[in-house]
mmCIF file with all atom_site columns, C-alpha atoms in Angstrom:
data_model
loop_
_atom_site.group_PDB
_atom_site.id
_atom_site.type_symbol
_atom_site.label_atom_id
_atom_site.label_alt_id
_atom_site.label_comp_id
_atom_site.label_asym_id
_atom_site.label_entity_id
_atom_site.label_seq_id
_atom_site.pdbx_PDB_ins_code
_atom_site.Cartn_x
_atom_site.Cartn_y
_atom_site.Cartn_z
_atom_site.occupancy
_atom_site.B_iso_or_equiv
_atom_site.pdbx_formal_charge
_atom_site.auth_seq_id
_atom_site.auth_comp_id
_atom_site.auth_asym_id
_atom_site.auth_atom_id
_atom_site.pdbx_PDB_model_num
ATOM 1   C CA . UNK A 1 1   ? 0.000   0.000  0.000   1.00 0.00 ? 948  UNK A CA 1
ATOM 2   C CA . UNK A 1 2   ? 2.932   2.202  0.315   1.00 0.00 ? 949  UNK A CA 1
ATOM 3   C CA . UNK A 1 3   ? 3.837   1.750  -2.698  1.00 0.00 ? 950  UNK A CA 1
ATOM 4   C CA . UNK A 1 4   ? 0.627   2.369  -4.101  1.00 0.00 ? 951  UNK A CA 1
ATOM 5   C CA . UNK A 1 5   ? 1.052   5.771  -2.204  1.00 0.00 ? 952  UNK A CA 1
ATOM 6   C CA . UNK A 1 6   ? 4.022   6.905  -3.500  1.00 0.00 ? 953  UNK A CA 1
ATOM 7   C CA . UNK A 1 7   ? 2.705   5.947  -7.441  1.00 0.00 ? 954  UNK A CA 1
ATOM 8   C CA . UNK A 1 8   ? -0.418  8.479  -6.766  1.00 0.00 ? 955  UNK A CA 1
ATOM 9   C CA . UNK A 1 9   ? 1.484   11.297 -4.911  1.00 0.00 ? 956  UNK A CA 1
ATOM 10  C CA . UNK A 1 10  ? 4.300   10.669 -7.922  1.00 0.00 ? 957  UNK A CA 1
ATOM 11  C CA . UNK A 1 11  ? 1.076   11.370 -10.877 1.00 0.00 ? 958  UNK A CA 1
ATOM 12  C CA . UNK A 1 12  ? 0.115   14.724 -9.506  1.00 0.00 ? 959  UNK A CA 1
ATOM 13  C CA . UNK A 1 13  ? 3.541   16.161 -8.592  1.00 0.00 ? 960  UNK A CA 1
ATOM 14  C CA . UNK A 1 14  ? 5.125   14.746 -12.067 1.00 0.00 ? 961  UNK A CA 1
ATOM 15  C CA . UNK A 1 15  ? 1.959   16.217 -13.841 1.00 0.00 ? 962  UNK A CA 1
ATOM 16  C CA . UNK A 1 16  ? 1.668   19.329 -12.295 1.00 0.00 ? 963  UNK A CA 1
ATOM 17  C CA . UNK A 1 17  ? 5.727   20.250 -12.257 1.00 0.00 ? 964  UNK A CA 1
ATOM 18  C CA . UNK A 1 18  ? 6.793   18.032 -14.854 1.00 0.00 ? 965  UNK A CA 1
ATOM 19  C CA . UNK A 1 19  ? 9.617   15.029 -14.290 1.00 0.00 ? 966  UNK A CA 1
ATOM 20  C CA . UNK A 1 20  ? 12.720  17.726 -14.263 1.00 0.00 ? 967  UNK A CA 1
ATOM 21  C CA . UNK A 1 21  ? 11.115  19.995 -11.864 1.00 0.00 ? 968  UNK A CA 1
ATOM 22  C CA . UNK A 1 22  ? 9.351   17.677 -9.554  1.00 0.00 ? 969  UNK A CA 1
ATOM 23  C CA . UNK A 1 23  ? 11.715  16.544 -6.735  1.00 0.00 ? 970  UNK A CA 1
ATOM 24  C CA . UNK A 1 24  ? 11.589  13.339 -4.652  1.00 0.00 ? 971  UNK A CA 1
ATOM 25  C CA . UNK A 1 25  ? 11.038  15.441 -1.686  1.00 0.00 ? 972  UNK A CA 1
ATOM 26  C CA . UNK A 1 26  ? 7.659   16.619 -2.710  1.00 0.00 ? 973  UNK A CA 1
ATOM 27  C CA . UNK A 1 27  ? 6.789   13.197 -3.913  1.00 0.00 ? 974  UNK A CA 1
ATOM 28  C CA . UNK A 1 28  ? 7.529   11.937 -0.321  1.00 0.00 ? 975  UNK A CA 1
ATOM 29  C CA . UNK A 1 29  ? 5.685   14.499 1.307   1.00 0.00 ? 976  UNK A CA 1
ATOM 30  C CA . UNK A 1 30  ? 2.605   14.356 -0.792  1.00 0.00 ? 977  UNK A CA 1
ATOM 31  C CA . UNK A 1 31  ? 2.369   10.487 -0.185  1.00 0.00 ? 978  UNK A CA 1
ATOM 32  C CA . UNK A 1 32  ? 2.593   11.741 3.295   1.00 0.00 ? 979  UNK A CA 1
ATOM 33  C CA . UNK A 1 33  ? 5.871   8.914  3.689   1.00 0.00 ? 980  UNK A CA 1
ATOM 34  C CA . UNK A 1 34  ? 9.625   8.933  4.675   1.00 0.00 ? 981  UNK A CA 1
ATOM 35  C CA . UNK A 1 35  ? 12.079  9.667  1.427   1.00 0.00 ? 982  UNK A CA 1
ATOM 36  C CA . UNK A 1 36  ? 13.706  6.403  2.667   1.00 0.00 ? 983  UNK A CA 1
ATOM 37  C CA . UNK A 1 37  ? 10.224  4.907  1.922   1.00 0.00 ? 984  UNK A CA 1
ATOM 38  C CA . UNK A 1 38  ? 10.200  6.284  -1.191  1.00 0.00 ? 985  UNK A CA 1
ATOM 39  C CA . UNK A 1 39  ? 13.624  4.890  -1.855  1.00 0.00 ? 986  UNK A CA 1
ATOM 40  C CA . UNK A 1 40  ? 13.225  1.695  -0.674  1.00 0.00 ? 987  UNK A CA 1
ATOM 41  C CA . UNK A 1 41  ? 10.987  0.694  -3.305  1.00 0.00 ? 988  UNK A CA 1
ATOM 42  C CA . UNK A 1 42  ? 12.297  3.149  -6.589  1.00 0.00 ? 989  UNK A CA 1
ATOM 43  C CA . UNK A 1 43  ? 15.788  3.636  -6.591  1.00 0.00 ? 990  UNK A CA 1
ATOM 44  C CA . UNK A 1 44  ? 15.285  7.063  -8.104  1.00 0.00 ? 991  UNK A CA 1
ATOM 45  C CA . UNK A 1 45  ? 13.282  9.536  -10.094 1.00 0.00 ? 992  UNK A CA 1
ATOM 46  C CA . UNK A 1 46  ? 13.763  7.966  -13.233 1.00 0.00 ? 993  UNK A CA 1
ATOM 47  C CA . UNK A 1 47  ? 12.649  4.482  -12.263 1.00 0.00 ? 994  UNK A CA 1
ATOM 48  C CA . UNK A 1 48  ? 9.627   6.380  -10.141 1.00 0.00 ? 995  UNK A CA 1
ATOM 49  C CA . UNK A 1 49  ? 8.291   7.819  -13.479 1.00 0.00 ? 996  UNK A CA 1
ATOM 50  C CA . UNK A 1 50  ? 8.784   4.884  -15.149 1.00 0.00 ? 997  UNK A CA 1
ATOM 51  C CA . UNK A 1 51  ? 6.788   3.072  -12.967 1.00 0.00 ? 998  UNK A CA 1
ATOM 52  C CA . UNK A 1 52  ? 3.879   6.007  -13.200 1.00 0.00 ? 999  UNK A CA 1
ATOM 53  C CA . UNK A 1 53  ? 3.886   5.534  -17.090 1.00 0.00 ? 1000 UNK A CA 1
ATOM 54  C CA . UNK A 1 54  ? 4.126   1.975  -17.151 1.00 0.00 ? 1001 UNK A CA 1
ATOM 55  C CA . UNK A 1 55  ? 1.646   1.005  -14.492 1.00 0.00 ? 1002 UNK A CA 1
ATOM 56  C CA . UNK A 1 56  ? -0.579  3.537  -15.771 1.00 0.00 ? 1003 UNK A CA 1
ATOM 57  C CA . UNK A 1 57  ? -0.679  2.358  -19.013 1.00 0.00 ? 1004 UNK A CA 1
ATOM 58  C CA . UNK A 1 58  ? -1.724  -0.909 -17.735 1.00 0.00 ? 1005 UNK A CA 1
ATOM 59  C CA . UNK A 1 59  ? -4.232  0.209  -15.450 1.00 0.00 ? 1006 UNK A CA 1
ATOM 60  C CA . UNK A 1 60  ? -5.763  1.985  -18.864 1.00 0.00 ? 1007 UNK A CA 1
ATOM 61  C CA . UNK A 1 61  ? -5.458  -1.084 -20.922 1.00 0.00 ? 1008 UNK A CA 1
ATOM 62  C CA . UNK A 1 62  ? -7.281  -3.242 -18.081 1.00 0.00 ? 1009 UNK A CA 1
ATOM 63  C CA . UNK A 1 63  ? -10.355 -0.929 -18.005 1.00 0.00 ? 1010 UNK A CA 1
ATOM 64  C CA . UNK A 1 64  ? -10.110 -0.948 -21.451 1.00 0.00 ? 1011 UNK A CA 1
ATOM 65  C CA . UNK A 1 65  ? -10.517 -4.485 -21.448 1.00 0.00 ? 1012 UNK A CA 1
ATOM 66  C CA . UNK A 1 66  ? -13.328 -4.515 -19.438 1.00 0.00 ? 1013 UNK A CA 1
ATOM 67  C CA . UNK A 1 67  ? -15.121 -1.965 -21.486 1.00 0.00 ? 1014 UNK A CA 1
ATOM 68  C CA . UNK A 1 68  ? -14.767 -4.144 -24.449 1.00 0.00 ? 1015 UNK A CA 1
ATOM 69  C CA . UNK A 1 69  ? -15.609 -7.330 -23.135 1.00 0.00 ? 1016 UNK A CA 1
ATOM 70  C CA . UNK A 1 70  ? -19.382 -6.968 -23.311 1.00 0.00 ? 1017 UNK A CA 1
ATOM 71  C CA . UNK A 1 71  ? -18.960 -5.548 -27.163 1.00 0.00 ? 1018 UNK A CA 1
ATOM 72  C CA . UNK A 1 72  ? -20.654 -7.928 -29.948 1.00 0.00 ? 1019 UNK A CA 1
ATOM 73  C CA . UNK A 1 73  ? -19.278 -6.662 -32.922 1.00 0.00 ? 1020 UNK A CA 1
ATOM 74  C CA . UNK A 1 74  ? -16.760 -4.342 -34.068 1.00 0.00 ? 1021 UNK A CA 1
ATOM 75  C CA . UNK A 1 75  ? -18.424 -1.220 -34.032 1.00 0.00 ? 1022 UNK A CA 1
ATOM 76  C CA . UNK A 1 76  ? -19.570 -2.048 -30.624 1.00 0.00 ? 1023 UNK A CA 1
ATOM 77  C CA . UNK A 1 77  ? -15.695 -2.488 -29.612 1.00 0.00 ? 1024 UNK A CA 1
ATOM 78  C CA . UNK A 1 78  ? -14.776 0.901  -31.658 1.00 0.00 ? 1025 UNK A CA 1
ATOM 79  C CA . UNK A 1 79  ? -17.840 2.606  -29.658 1.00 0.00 ? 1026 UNK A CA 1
ATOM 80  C CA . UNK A 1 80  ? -17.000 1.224  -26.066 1.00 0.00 ? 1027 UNK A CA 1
ATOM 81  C CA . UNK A 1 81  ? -12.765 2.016  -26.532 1.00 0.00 ? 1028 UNK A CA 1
ATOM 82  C CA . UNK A 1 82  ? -13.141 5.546  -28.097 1.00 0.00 ? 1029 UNK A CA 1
ATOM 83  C CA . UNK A 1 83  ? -15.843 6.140  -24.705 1.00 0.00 ? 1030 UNK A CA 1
ATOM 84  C CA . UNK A 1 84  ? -13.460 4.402  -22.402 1.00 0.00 ? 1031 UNK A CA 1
ATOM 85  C CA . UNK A 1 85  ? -10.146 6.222  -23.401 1.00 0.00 ? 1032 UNK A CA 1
ATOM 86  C CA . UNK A 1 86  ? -12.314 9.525  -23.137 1.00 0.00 ? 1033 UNK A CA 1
ATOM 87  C CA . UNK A 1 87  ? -13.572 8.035  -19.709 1.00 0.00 ? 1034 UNK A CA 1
ATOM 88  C CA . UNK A 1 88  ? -9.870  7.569  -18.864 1.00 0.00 ? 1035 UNK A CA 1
ATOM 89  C CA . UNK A 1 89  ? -9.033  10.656 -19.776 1.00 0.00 ? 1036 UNK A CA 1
ATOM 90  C CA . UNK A 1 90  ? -11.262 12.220 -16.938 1.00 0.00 ? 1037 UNK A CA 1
ATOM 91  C CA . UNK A 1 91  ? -10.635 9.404  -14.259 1.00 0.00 ? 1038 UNK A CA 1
ATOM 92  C CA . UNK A 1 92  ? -6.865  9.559  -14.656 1.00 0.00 ? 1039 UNK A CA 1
ATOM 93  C CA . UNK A 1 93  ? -6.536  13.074 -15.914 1.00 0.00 ? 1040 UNK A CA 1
ATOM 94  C CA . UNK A 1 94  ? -3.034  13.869 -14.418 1.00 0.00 ? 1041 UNK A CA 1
ATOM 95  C CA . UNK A 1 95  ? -1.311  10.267 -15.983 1.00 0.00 ? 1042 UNK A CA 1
ATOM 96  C CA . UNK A 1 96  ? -3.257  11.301 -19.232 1.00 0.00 ? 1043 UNK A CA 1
ATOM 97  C CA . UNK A 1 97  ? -1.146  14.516 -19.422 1.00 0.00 ? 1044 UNK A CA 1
ATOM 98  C CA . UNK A 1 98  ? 1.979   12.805 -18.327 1.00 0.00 ? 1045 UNK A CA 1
ATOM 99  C CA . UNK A 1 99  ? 1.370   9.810  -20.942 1.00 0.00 ? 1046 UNK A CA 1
ATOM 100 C CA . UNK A 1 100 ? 0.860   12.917 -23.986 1.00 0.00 ? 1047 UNK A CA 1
ATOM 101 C CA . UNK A 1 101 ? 2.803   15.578 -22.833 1.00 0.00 ? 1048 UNK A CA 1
ATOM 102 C CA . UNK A 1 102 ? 6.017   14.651 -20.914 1.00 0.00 ? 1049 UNK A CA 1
ATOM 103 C CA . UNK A 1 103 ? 9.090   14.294 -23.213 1.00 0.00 ? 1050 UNK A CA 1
ATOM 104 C CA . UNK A 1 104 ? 11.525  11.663 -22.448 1.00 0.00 ? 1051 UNK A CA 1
ATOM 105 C CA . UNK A 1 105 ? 14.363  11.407 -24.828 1.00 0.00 ? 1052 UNK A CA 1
ATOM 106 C CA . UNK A 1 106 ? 16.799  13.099 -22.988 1.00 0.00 ? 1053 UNK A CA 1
ATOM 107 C CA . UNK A 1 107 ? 16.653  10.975 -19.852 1.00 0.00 ? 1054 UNK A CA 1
ATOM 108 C CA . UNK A 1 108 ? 17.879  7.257  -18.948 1.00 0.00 ? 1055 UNK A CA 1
ATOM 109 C CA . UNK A 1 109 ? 18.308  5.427  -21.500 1.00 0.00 ? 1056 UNK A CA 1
ATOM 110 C CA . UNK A 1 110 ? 16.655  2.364  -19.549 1.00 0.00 ? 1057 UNK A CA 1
ATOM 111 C CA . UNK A 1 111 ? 13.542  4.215  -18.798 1.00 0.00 ? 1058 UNK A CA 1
ATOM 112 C CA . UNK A 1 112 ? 12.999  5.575  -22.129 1.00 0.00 ? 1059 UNK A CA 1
ATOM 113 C CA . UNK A 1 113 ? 13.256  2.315  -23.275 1.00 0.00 ? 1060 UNK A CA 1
ATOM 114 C CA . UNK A 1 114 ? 10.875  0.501  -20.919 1.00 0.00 ? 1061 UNK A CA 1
ATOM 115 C CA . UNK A 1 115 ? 8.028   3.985  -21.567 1.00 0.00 ? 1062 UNK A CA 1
ATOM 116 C CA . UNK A 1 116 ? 8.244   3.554  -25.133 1.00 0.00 ? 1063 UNK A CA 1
ATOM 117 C CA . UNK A 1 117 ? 7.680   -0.047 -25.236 1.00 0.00 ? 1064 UNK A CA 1
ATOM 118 C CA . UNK A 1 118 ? 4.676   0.296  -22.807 1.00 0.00 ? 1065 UNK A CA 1
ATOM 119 C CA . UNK A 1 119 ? 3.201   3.295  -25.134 1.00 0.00 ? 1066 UNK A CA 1
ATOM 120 C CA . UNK A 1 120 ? 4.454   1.162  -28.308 1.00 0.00 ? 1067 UNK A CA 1
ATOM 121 C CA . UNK A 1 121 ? 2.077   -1.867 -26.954 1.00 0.00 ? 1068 UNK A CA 1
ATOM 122 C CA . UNK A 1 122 ? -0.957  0.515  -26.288 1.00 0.00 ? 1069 UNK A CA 1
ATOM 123 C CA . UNK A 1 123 ? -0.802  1.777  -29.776 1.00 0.00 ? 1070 UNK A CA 1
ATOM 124 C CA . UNK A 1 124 ? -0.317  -2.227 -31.179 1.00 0.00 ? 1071 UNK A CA 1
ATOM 125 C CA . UNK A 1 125 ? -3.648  -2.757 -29.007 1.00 0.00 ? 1072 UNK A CA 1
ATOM 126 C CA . UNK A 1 126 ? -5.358  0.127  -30.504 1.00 0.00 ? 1073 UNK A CA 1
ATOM 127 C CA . UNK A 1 127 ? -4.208  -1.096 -34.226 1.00 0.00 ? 1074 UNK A CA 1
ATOM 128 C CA . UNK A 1 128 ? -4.922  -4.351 -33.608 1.00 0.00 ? 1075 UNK A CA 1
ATOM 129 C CA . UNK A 1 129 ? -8.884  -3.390 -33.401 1.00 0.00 ? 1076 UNK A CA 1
ATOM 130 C CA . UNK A 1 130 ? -8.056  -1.258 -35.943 1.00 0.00 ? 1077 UNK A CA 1
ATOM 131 C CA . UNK A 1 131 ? -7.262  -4.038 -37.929 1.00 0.00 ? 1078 UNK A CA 1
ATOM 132 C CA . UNK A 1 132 ? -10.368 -6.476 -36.809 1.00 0.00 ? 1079 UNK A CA 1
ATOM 133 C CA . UNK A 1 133 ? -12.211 -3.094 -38.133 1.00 0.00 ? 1080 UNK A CA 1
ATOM 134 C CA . UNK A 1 134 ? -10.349 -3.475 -41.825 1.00 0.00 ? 1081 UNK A CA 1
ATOM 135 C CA . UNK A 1 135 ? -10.829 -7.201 -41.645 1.00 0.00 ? 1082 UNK A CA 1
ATOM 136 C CA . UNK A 1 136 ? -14.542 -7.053 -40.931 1.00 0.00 ? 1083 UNK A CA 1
ATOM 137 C CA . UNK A 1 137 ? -14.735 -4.338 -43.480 1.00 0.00 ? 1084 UNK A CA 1
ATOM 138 C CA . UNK A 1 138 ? -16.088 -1.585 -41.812 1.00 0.00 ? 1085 UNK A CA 1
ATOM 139 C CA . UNK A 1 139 ? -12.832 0.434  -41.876 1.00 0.00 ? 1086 UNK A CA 1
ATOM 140 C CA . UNK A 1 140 ? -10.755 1.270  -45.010 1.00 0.00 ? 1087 UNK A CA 1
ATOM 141 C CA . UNK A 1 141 ? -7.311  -0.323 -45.379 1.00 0.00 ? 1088 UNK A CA 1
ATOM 142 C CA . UNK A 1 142 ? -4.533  1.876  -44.170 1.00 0.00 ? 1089 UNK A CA 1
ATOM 143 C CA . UNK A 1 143 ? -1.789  1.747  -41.812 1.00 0.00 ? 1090 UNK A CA 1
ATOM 144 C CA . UNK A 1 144 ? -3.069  0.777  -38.563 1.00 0.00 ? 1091 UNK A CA 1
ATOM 145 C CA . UNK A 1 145 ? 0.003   1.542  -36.111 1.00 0.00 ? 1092 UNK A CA 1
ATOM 146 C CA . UNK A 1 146 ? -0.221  5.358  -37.836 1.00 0.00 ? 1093 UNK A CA 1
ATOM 147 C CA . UNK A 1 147 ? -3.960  5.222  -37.196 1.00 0.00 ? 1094 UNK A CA 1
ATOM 148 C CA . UNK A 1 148 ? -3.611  4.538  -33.943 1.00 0.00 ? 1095 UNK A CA 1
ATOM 149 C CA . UNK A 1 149 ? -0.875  6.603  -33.041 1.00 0.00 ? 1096 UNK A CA 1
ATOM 150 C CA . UNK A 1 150 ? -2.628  9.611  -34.796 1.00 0.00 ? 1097 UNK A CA 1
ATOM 151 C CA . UNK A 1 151 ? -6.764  8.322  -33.622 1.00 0.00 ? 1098 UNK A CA 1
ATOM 152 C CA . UNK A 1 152 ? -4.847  9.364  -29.618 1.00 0.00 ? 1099 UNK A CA 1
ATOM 153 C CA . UNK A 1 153 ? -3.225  12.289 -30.940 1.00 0.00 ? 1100 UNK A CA 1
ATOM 154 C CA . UNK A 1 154 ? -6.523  13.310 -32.407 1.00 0.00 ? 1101 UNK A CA 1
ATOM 155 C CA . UNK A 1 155 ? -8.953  12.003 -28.897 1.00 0.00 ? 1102 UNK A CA 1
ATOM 156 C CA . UNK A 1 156 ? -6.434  14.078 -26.942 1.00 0.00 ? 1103 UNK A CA 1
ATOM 157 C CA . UNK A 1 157 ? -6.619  17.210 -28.186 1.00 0.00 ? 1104 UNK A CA 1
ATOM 158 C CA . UNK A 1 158 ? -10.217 16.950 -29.101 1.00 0.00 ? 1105 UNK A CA 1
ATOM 159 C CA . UNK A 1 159 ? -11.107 16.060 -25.362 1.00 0.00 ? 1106 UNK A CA 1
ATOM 160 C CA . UNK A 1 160 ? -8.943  19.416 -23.672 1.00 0.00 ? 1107 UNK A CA 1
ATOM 161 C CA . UNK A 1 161 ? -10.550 21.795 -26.439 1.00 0.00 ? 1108 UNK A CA 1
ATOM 162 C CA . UNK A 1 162 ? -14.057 20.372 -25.995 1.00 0.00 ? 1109 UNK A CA 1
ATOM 163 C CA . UNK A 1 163 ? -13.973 20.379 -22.474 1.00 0.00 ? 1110 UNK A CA 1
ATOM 164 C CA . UNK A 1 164 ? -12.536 23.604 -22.407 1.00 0.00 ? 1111 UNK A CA 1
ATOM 165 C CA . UNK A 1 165 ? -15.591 25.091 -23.994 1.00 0.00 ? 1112 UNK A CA 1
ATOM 166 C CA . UNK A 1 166 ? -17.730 23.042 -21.367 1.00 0.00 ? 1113 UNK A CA 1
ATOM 167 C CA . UNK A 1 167 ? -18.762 20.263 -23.199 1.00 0.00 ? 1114 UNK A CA 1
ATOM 168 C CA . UNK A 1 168 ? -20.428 17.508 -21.251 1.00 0.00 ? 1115 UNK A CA 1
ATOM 169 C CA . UNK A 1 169 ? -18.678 14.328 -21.414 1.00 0.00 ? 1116 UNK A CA 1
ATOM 170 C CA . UNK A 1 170 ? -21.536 12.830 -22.811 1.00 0.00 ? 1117 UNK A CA 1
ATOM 171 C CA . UNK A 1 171 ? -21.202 15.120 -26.104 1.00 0.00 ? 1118 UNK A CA 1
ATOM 172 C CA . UNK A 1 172 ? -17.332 14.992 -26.376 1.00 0.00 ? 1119 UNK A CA 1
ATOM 173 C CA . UNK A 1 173 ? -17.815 11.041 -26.735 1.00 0.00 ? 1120 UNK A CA 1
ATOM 174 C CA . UNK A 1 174 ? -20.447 11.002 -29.266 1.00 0.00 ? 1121 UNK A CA 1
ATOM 175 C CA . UNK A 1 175 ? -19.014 13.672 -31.444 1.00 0.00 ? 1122 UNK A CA 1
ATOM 176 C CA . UNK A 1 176 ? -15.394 12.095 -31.282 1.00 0.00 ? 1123 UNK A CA 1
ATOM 177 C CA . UNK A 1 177 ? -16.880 8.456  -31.817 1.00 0.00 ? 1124 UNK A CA 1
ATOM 178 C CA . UNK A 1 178 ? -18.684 10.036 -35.177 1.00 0.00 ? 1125 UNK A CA 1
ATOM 179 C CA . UNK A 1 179 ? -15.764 11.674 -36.158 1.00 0.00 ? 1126 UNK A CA 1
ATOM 180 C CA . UNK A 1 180 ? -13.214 8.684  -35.476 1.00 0.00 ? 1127 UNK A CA 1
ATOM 181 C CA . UNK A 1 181 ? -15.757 6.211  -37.472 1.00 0.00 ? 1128 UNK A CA 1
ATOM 182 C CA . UNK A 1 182 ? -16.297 8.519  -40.508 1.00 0.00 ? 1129 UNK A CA 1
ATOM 183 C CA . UNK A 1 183 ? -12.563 8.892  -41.239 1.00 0.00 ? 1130 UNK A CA 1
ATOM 184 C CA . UNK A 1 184 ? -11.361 5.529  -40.901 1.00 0.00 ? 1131 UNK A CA 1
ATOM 185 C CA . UNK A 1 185 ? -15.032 3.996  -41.973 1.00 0.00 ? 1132 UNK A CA 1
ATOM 186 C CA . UNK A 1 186 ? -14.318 1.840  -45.220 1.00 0.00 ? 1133 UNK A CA 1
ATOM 187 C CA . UNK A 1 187 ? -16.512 3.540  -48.300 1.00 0.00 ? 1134 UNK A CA 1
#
């Protein structure tokens, strides 16, 4: 449970200063622990974010999962992981902006690699329905990793504008589901 602590306090400080500017001291002190706690189970910042990303990610992917498990077809999956991600994107809004926004190329090498491969597996996911889509011919034939990669890029910033003009929830999802389905939809 400490540990669980330390991940939550680590999303808000990380999203709100950023990983340069966010220091393990305020990480400790926000999960309300020692900085030898902190240490005892992440040997540093780097492997601290890592572990945000990365166990984020998964946490996504699994309520993902369940969102698509009562889908019976394929629009029905495109329909419940377009709502879910947007869902996502309001439950965990401070890992969303650490997952889009934080730039990691200049850090340890070891992290980067282990954040990429964790984002790298969420986009196969995503192009993998992508490609049950093309297969079941409801979605024209194109590049499904770019798809995917560019269908986030696209839910992201359509979610922070929308709800910046105080769209419901409700509305972002249905407009962003019609959108999604009408550019990839096969013709």
């Amino acid at each position: 449970m400490v540990r669980d602590k330390i991940i939550d306090a680590a999303v808000i400080i990380f999203s709100q200063k950023g990983y340069h500017s966010a220091s393990m001291d305020e990480i400790a002190q926000a999960a309300g622990v020692a900085k030898g706690s902190l240490y005892y189970h992440f040997h540093g910042k780097a492997e601290l974010f890592t572990a945000v990303i990365c166990e984020g990610i998964a946490t996504i992917r699994h309520q993902v999962d369940i969102s698509l498990a009562s889908a019976n077809d394929i629009k029905d999956i495109f329909t419940a992981f377009i709502t879910c991600n947007l869902q996502v994107s309001v439950d965990y809004a401070d890992l969303t902006e650490l997952i889009m926004k934080e730039r990691i190329e200049d850090w340890d090498q070891e992290a980067v690699k282990k954040i990429k491969q964790a984002k790298d597996d969420y986009m196969r996911y995503a192009a993998d329905l992508i490609d049950q889509g093309i297969q079941a011919g409801l979605l024209k034939n194109c590049d499904s990793y770019a798809a995917a990669v560019a269908y986030f890029s696209f839910l992201y910033a359509y979610f922070q504008t929308a709800r910046s003009q105080g769209y419901s929830l409700e509305k972002i999802t249905q407009e962003a589901t019609e959108l999604t389905m009408r550019g990839l939809r096969s013709t």
